[in-house]
Coordinates of C-alpha atoms in Angstrom, one line a residue:
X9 CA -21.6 5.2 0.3
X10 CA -24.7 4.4 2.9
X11 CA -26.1 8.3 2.6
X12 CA -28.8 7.1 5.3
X13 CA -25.7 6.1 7.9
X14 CA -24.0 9.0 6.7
X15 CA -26.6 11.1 7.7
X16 CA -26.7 9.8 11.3
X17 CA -22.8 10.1 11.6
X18 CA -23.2 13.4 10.4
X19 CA -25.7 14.6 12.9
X20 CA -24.4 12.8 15.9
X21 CA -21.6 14.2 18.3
X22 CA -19.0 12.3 16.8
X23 CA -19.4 13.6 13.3
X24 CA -20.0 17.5 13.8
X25 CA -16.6 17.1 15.9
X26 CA -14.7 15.2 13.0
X27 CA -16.3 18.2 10.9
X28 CA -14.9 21.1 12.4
X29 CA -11.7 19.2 12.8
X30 CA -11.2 19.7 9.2
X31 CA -12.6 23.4 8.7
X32 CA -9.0 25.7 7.4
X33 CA -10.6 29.2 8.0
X34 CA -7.2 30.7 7.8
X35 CA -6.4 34.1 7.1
X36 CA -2.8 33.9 6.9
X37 CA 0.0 31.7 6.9
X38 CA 0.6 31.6 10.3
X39 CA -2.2 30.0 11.8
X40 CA -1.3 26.7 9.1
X41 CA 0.2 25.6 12.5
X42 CA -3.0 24.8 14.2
X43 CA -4.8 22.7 11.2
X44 CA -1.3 20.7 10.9
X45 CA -1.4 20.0 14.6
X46 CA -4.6 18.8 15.1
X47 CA -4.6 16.9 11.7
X48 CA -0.9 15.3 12.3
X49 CA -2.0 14.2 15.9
X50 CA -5.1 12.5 15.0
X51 CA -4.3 10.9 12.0
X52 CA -1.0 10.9 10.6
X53 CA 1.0 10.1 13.9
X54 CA -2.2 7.4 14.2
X55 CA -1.1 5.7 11.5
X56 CA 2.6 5.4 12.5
X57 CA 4.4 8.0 11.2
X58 CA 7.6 8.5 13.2
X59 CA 8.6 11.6 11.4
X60 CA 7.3 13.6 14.3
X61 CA 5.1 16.3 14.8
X62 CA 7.2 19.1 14.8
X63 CA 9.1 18.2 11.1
X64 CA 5.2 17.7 9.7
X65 CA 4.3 21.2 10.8
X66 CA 7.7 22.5 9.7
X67 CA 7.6 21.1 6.2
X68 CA 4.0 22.8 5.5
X69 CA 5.5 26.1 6.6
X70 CA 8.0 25.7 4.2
X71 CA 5.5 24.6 1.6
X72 CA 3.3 27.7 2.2
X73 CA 6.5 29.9 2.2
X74 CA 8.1 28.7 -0.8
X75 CA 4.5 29.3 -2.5
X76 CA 4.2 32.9 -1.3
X77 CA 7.9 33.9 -1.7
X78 CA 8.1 32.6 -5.4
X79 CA 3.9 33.6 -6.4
X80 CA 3.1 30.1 -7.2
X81 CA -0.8 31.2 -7.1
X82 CA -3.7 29.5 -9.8
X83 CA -3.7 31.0 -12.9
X84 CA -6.9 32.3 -14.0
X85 CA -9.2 29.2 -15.8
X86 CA -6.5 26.7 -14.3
X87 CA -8.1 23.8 -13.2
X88 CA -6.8 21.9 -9.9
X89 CA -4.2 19.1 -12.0
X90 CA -2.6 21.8 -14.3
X91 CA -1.9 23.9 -11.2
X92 CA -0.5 21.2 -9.1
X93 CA 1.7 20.3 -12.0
X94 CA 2.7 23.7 -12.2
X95 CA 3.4 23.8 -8.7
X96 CA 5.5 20.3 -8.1
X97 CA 7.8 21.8 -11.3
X98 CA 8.6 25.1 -9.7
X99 CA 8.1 24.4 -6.0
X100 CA 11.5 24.4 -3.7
X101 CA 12.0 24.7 0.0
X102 CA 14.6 26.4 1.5
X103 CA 14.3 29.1 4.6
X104 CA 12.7 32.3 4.0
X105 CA 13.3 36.0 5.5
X106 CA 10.4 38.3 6.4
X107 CA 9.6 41.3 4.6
X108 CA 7.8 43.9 6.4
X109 CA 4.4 42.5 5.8
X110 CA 5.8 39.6 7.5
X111 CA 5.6 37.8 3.9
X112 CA 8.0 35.2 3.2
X113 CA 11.3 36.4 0.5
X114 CA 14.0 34.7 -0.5
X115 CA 17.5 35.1 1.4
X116 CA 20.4 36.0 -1.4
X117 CA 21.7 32.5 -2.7
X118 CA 20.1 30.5 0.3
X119 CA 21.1 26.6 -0.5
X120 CA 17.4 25.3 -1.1
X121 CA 16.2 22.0 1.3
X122 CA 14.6 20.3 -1.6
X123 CA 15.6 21.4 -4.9
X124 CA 13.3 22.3 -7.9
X125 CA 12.6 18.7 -9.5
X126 CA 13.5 16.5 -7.3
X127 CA 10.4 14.5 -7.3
X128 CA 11.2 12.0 -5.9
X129 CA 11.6 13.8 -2.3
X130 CA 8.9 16.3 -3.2
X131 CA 6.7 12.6 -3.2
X132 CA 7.5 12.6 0.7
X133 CA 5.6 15.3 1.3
X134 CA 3.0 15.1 -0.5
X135 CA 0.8 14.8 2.7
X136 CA 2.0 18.7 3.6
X137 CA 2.0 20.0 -0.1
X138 CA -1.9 18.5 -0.2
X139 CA -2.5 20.0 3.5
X140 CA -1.3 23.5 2.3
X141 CA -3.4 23.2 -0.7
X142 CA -6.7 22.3 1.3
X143 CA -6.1 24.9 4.2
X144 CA -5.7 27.9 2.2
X145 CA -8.3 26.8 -0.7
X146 CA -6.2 27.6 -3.5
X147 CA -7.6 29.5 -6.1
X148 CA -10.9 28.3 -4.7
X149 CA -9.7 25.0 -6.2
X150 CA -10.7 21.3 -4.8
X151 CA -7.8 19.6 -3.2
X152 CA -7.9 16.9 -0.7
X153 CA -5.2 16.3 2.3
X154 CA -3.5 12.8 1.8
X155 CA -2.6 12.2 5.7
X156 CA -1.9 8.3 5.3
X157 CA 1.9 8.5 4.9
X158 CA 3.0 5.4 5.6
X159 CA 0.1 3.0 5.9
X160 CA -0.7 3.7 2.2
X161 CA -3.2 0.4 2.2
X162 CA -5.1 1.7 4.8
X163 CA -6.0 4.3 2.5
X164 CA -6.5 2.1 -0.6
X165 CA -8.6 0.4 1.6
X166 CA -11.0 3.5 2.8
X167 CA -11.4 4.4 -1.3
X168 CA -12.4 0.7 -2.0
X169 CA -15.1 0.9 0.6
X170 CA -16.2 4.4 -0.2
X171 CA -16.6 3.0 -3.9
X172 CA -13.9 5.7 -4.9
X173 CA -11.7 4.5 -7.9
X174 CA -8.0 4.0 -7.0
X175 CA -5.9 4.9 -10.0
X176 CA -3.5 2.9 -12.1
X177 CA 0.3 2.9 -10.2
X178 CA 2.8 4.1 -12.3
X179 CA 6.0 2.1 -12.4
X180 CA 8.2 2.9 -9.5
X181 CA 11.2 4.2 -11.6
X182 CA 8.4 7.1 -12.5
X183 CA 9.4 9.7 -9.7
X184 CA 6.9 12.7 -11.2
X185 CA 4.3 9.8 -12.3
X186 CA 3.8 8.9 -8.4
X187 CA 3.9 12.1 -7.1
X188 CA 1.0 13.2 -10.2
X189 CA -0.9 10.7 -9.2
X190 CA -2.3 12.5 -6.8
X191 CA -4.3 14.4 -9.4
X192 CA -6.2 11.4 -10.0
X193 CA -7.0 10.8 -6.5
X194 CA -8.1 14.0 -5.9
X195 CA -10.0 14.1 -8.8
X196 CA -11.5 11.1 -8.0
X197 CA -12.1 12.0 -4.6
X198 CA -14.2 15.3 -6.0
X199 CA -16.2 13.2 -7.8
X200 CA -17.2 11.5 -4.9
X201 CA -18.1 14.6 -2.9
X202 CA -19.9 16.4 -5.8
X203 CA -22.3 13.3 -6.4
X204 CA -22.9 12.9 -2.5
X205 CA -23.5 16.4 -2.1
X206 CA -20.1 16.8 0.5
X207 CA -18.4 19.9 1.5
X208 CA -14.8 19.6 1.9
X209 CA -14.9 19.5 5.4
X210 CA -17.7 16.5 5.3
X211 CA -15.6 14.8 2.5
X212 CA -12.6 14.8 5.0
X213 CA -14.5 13.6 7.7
X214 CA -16.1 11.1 5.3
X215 CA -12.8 9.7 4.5
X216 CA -10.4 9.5 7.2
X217 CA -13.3 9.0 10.3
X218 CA -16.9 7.6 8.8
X219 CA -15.5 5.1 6.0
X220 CA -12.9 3.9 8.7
X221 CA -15.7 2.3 11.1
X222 CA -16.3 -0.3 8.2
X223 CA -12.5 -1.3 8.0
X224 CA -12.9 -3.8 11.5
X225 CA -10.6 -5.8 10.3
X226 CA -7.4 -3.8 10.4
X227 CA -6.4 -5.6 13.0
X228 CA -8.2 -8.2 14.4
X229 CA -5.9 -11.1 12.1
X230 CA -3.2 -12.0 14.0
X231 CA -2.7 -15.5 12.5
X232 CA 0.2 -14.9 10.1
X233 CA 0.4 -17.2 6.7
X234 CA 3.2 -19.2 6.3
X235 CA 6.5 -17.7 5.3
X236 CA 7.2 -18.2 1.2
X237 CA 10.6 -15.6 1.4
X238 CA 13.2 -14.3 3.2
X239 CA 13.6 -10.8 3.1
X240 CA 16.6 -8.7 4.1
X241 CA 16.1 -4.6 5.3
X242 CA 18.3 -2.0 7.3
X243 CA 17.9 0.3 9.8
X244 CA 19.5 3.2 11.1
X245 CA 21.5 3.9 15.0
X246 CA 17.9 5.8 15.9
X247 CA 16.0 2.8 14.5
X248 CA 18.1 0.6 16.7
X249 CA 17.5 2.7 19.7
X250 CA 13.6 3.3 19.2
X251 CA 12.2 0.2 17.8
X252 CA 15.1 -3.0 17.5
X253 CA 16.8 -3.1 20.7
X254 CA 13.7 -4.2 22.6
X255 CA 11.4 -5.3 19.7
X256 CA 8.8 -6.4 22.3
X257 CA 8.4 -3.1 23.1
X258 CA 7.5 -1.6 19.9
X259 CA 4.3 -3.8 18.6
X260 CA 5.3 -3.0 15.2
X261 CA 6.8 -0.6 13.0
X262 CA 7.4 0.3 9.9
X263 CA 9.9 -0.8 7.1
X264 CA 11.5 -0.3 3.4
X265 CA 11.2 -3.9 1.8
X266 CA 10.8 -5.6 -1.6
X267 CA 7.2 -4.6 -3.5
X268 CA 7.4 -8.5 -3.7
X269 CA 6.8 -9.4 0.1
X270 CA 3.9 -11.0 1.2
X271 CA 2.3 -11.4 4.5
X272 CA 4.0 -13.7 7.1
X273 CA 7.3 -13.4 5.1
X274 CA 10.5 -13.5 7.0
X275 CA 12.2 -10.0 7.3
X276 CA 15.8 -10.0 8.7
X277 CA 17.3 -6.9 10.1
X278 CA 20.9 -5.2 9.4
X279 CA 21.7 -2.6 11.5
X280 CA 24.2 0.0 9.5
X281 CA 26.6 1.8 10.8
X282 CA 27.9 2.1 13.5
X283 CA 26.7 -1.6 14.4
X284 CA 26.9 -3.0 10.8
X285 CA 25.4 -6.3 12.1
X286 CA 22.3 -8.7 11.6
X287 CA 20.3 -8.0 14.8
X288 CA 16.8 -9.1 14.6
X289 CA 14.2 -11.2 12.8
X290 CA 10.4 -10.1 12.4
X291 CA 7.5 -11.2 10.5
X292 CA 5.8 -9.3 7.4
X293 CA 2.3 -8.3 8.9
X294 CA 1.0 -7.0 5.8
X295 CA 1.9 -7.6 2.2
X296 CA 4.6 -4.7 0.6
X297 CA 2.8 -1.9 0.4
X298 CA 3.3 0.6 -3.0
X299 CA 3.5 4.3 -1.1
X300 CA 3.6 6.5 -4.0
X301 CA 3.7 9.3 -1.7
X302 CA 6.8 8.4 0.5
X303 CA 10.7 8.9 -0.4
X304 CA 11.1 4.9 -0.4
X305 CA 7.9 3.5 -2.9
X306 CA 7.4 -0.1 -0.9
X307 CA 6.7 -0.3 2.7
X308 CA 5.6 -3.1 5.1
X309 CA 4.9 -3.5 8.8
X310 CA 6.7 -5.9 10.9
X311 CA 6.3 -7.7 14.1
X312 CA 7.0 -10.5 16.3
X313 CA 10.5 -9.4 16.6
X314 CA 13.4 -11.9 17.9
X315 CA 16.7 -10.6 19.0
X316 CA 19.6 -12.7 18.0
X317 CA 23.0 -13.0 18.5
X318 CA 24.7 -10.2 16.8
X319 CA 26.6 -11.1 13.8
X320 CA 28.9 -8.0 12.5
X321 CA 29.8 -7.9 9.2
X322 CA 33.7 -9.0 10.0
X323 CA 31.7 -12.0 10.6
X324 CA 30.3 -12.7 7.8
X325 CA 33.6 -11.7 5.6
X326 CA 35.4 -14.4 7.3
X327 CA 32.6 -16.7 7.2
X328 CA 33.6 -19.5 4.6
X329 CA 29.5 -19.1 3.1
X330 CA 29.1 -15.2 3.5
X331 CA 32.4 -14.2 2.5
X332 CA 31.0 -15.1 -1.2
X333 CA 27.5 -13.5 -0.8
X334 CA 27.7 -10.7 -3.4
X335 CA 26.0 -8.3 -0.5
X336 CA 29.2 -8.9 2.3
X337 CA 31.2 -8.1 -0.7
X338 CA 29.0 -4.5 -1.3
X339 CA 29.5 -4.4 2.6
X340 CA 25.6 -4.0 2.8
X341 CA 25.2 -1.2 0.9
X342 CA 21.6 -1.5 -0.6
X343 CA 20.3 -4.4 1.7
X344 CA 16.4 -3.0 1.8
X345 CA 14.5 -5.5 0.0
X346 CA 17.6 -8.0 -0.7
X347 CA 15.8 -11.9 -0.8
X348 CA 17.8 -14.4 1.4
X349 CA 17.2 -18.2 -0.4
X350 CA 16.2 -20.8 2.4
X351 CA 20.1 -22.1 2.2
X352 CA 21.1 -18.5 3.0
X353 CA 18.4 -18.3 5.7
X354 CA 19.6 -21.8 7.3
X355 CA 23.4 -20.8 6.7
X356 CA 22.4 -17.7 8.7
X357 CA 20.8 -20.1 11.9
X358 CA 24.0 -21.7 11.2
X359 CA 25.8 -18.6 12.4
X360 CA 23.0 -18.4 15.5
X361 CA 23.7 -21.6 16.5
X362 CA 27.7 -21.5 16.8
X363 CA 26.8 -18.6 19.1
X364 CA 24.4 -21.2 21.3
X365 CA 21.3 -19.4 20.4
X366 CA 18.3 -21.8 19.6
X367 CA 17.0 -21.2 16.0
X368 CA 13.8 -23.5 17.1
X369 CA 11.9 -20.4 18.5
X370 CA 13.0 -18.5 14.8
X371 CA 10.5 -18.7 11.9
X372 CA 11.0 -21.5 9.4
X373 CA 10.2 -21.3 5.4
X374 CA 7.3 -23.4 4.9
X375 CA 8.2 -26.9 2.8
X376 CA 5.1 -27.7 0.8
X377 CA 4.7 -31.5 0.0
X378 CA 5.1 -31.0 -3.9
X379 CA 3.9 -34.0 -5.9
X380 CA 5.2 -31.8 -9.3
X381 CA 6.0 -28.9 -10.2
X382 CA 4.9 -27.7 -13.3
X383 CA 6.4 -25.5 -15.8
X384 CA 4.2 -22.7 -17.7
X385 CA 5.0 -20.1 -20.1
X386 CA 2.2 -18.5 -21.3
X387 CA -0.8 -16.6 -19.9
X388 CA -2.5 -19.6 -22.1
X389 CA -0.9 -22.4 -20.2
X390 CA -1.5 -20.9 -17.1
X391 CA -5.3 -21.2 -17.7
X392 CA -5.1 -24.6 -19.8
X393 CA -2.4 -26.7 -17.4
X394 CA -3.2 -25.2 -14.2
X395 CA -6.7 -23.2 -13.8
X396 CA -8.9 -25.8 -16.0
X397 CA -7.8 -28.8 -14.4
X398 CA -8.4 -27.5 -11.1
X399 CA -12.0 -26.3 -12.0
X400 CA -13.1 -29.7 -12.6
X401 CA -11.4 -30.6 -9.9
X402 CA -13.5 -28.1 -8.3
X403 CA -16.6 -29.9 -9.5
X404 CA -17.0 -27.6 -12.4
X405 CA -18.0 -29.2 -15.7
X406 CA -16.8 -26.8 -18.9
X407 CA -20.6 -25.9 -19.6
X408 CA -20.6 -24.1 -16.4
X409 CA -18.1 -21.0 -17.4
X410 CA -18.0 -18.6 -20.1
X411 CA -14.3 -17.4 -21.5
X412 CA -14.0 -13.5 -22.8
X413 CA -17.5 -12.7 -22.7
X414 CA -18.9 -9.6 -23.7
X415 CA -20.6 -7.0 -21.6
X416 CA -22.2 -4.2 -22.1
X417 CA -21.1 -1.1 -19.9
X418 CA -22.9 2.3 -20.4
X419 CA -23.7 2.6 -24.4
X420 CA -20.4 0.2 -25.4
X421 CA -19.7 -3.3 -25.4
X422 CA -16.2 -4.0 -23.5
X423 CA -14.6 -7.7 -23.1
X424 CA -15.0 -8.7 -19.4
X425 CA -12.9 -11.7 -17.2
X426 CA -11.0 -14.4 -18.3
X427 CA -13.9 -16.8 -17.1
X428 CA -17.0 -15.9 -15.7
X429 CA -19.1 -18.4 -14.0
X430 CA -22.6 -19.3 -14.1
X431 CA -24.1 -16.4 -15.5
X432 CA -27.1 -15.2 -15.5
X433 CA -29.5 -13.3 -17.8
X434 CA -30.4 -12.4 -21.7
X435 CA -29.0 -10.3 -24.2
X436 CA -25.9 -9.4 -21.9
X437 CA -25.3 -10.7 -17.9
X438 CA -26.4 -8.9 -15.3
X439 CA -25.1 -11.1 -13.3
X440 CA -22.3 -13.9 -12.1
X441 CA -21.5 -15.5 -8.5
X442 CA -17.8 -15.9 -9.6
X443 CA -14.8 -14.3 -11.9
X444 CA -11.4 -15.6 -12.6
X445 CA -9.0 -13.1 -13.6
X446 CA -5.7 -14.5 -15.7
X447 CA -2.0 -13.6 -15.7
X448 CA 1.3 -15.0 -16.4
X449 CA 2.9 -13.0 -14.0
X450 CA 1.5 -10.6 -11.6
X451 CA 4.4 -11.3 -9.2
X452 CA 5.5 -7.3 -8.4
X453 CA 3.2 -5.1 -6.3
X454 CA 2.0 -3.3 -9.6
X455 CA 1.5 -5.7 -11.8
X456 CA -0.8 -7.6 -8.8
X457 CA -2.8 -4.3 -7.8
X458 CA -3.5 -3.7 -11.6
X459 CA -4.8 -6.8 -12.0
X460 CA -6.4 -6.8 -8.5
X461 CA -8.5 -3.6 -9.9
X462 CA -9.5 -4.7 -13.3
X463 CA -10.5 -8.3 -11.5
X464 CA -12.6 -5.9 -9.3
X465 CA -14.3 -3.5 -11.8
X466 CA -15.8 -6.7 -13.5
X467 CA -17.0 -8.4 -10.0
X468 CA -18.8 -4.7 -9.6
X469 CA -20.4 -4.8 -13.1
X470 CA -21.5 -8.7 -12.6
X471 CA -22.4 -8.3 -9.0
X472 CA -19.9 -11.0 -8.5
X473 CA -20.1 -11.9 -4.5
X474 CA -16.7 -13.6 -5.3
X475 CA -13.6 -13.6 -7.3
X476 CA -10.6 -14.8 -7.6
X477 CA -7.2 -13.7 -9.7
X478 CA -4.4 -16.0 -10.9
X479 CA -0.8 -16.6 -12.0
X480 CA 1.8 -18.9 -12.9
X481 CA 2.7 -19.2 -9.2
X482 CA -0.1 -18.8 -7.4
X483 CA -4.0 -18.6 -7.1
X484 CA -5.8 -15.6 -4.6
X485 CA -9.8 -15.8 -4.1
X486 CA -11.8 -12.6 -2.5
X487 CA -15.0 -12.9 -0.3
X488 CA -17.6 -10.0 -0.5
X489 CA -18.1 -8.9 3.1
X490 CA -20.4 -6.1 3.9
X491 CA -20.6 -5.0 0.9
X492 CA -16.7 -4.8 -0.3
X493 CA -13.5 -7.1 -0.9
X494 CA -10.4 -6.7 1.2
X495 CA -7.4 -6.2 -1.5
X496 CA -4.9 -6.7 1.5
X497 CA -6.7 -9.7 3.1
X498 CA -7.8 -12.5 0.7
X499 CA -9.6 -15.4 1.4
X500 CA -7.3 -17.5 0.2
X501 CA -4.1 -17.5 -1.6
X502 CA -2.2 -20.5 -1.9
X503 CA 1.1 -21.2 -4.3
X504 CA -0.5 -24.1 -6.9
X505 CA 2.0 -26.7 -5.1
X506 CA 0.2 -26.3 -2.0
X507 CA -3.5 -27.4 -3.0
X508 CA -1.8 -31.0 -3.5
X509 CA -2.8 -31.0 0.5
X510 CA -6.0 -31.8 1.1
X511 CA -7.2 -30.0 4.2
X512 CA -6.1 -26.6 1.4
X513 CA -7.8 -28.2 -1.3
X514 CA -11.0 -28.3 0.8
X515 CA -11.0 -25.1 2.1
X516 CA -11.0 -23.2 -1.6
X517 CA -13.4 -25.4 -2.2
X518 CA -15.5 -24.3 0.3
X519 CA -14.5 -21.1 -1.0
X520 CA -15.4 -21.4 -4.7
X521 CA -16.5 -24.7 -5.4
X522 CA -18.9 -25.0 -7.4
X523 CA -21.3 -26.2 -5.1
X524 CA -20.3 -23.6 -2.7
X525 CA -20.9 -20.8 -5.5
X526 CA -23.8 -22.1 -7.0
X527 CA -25.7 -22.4 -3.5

């Protein structure tokens, strides 16, 4: 947080606007509409939400109804997580009468919209349940709007810069333990205002307008890594009509896919019902996304979409191949987030081809030029057979890192990174250009953001102006640029195969060589 540029954002034209933007002086539930409005049209529909304007508004109505019409008010000496706990247990939607008062009450045995517990849908709308909370300051209570439905890493990426910790992710079977993680953010969030002296109006603005000037490279990458996977997803008739039939059209949009795809990964698109057809091919422009606060918990954004010959799914049950691929025999059922091997992929081209389409203009797996491929089964031979070698490849001699060492943080000693290099100072470090965080597997999108943080909490504490986390499969380095690392943009990350080329090689050397890190 740059309080001197905050202070000139907050005095300048820009800034006062964003301000009032967020101010909820609301007397009654009514006028909710005109803080939803403003809110959903600058930010959430900014960010792509295609849930439209009028079902956001809606669903905080029936939020703030289902509140007043069952008295889910703060208790007396509640604090803001026991209420919102209280409040996801007992909250339901359904459509209210009016009493005279023009007060919401409950309409005789009224079949509810979302039932009580279903957290897993109440985790959808989580952006409205945290907008209601924030307009009407409950109990007088801090709670902060999440507006980033679908675009989850955009805000990951806003608390990274802001210096605002992001939470451990539950797993994704844990429906409740998404949609309570909210208490942490907001918790976490307050924090942040109450040290920087923010209103929550200014911490608003702060977050969702200030911190989102230093994020310039949202999109500015357009050269896509080459494809590791295949993914298949699906798509609706009104997906079909809005963004597949003329994917040129649409730039990008948003999809349900595997927590395991990567950027520049291969997505292929079945059309359900009434089509029931493979219809298009796209590119993965950002790795899969964990949206706690969404019905579906992984999300990525396509692009570069091809249309291809259609091929139904009478097709591929006659198709001597497909006819055995155990998703023709579900009929497609659950195809978001399927993986295609590269013989399915090229048995699919196959199809393209018999229908005199040329697959030379589709995206091709990349074929590394492996000279071995080595087997590891331990965290421990991940750093002895694959990381160690490679450091003295990188011109490191074994003097020049430190394994497990020791840090002190506030008045306790803790156990900081796998290796540390070159440090620097005394008693305890203050300091270290580079970190090396080690796991077996960090292959699923938690197991990779949990180590992503903890490699990050250490490169804070050392100063670390680079570091770089690894696996079984794969190494990933981060660059400090102004002042923060990009989680959803390495510098680098390269399957172990691949450095056996030399022009790869070289560049993480540049990277984090060691003369490139001791210089």
């Amino acid at each position: 947080m740059n309080k001197a540029l905050w202070h000139l954002y907050k005095g300048s034209e820009q800034g006062k606007n964003v301000i009032a933007r967020f101010r909820s002086d609301i007397s009654n539930p009514h006028n909710l509409e005109f803080i939803a409005q403003r809110l959903y049209r600058t930010y959430v529909d900014y960010l792509g939400d295609t849930g439209g304007e009028e079902d956001f508004i809606m669903a905080c109505h029936l939020v703030a109804d289902g509140i007043f019409a069952d008295r889910i008010f703060v208790n007396s000496g509640e604090n803001a997580p026991e209420y919102f706990n209280r409040l996801v247990d007992r909250l339901e939607l359904c459509f209210f009468d009016r009493d005279k008062d023009e007060l919401p009450v409950r309409v005789g045995n009224e079949t509810p919209l979302l039932s009580r517990g279903d957290y897993k849908a109440l985790c959808s709308i989580v952006a409205e349940i945290s907008l209601v909370l924030y307009a009407f300051k409950a109990g007088g209570l801090f709670f902060f709007p999440i507006l980033f439905k679908e675009q989850f890493d955009i805000f990951i990426k806003i608390l990274d810069v802001l210096g605002i910790p992001m939470p451990a992710l539950p797993g994704k079977a844990d429906k409740k333990g998404r949609l309570l993680m909210y208490n942490e953010i907001n918790r976490n969030i307050e924090r942040f205002a109450l040290e920087n002296g923010l209103s929550p109006e200014e911490t608003c603005a702060c977050v969702y307008d200030f911190a989102l000037m230093f994020l310039c490279d949202l999109s500015n990458d357009t050269t896509l890594p080459e494809p590791t996977n295949v993914w298949l997803t699906g798509g609706s008739k009104s997906d079909y009509e809005l963004f597949l039939k003329n994917p040129k059209e649409a730039l990008q949009s948003v999809w349900t896919c595997n927590e395991r795809t990567k950027r520049g990964d291969i997505i292929v698109m079945y059309v359900r019902t009434p089509y029931s057809c493979i219809q298009s091919i796209w590119r993965a422009d950002i790795d899969g996304v964990y949206t706690p606060f969404n019905y579906y918990n992984s999300r990525t954004r396509v692009v570069r979409g091809i249309v291809v010959p259609h091929i139904n799914l009478n097709e591929l049950k006659s198709d001597s191949y497909f006819s055995k691929f155990p998703l023709t025999r579900k009929n497609f059922q659950g195809v978001n987030g399927v993986r295609l091997s590269a013989v399915d992929y090229a048995e699919l081209q196959r199809l393209f081809r018999n229908k005199g389409f040329d697959t030379s203009v589709l995206p091709q797996l990349y074929i590394p030029d492996v000279a071995a491929d080595l087997s590891v089964e331990s965290e421990k031979e991940v750093e002895d057979l694959l990381l160690i070698p490679l450091l003295r490849k990188l011109g490191f001699a074994d003097a020049d890192w430190t394994r497990q060492l020791i840090q002190k943080a506030g008045r306790k000693e803790k156990a900081i990174p796998d290796f540390v290099f070159l440090p620097k100072g005394e008693t305890y470090f203050q300091n270290a250009p580079l970190i090396i965080e080690v796991k077996f597997d960090m292959g699923s999108n938690i197991e990779r953001t949990r180590t992503y943080n903890q490699a990050l909490s250490y490169a804070r504490l050392l100063k670390s102006s680079s570091f770089a986390i690894c696996d079984k499969d794969r190494i990933i380095v981060y660059k400090e640029r102004k002042g923060t690392f990009n989680r959803f943009n390495p510098n680098f990350e390269k399957h172990w195969q691949n450095l056996n080329n030399a022009d790869t090689f070289s560049e993480l050397k540049s990277l984090i060589g060691r003369d490139a890190i001791n210089s």
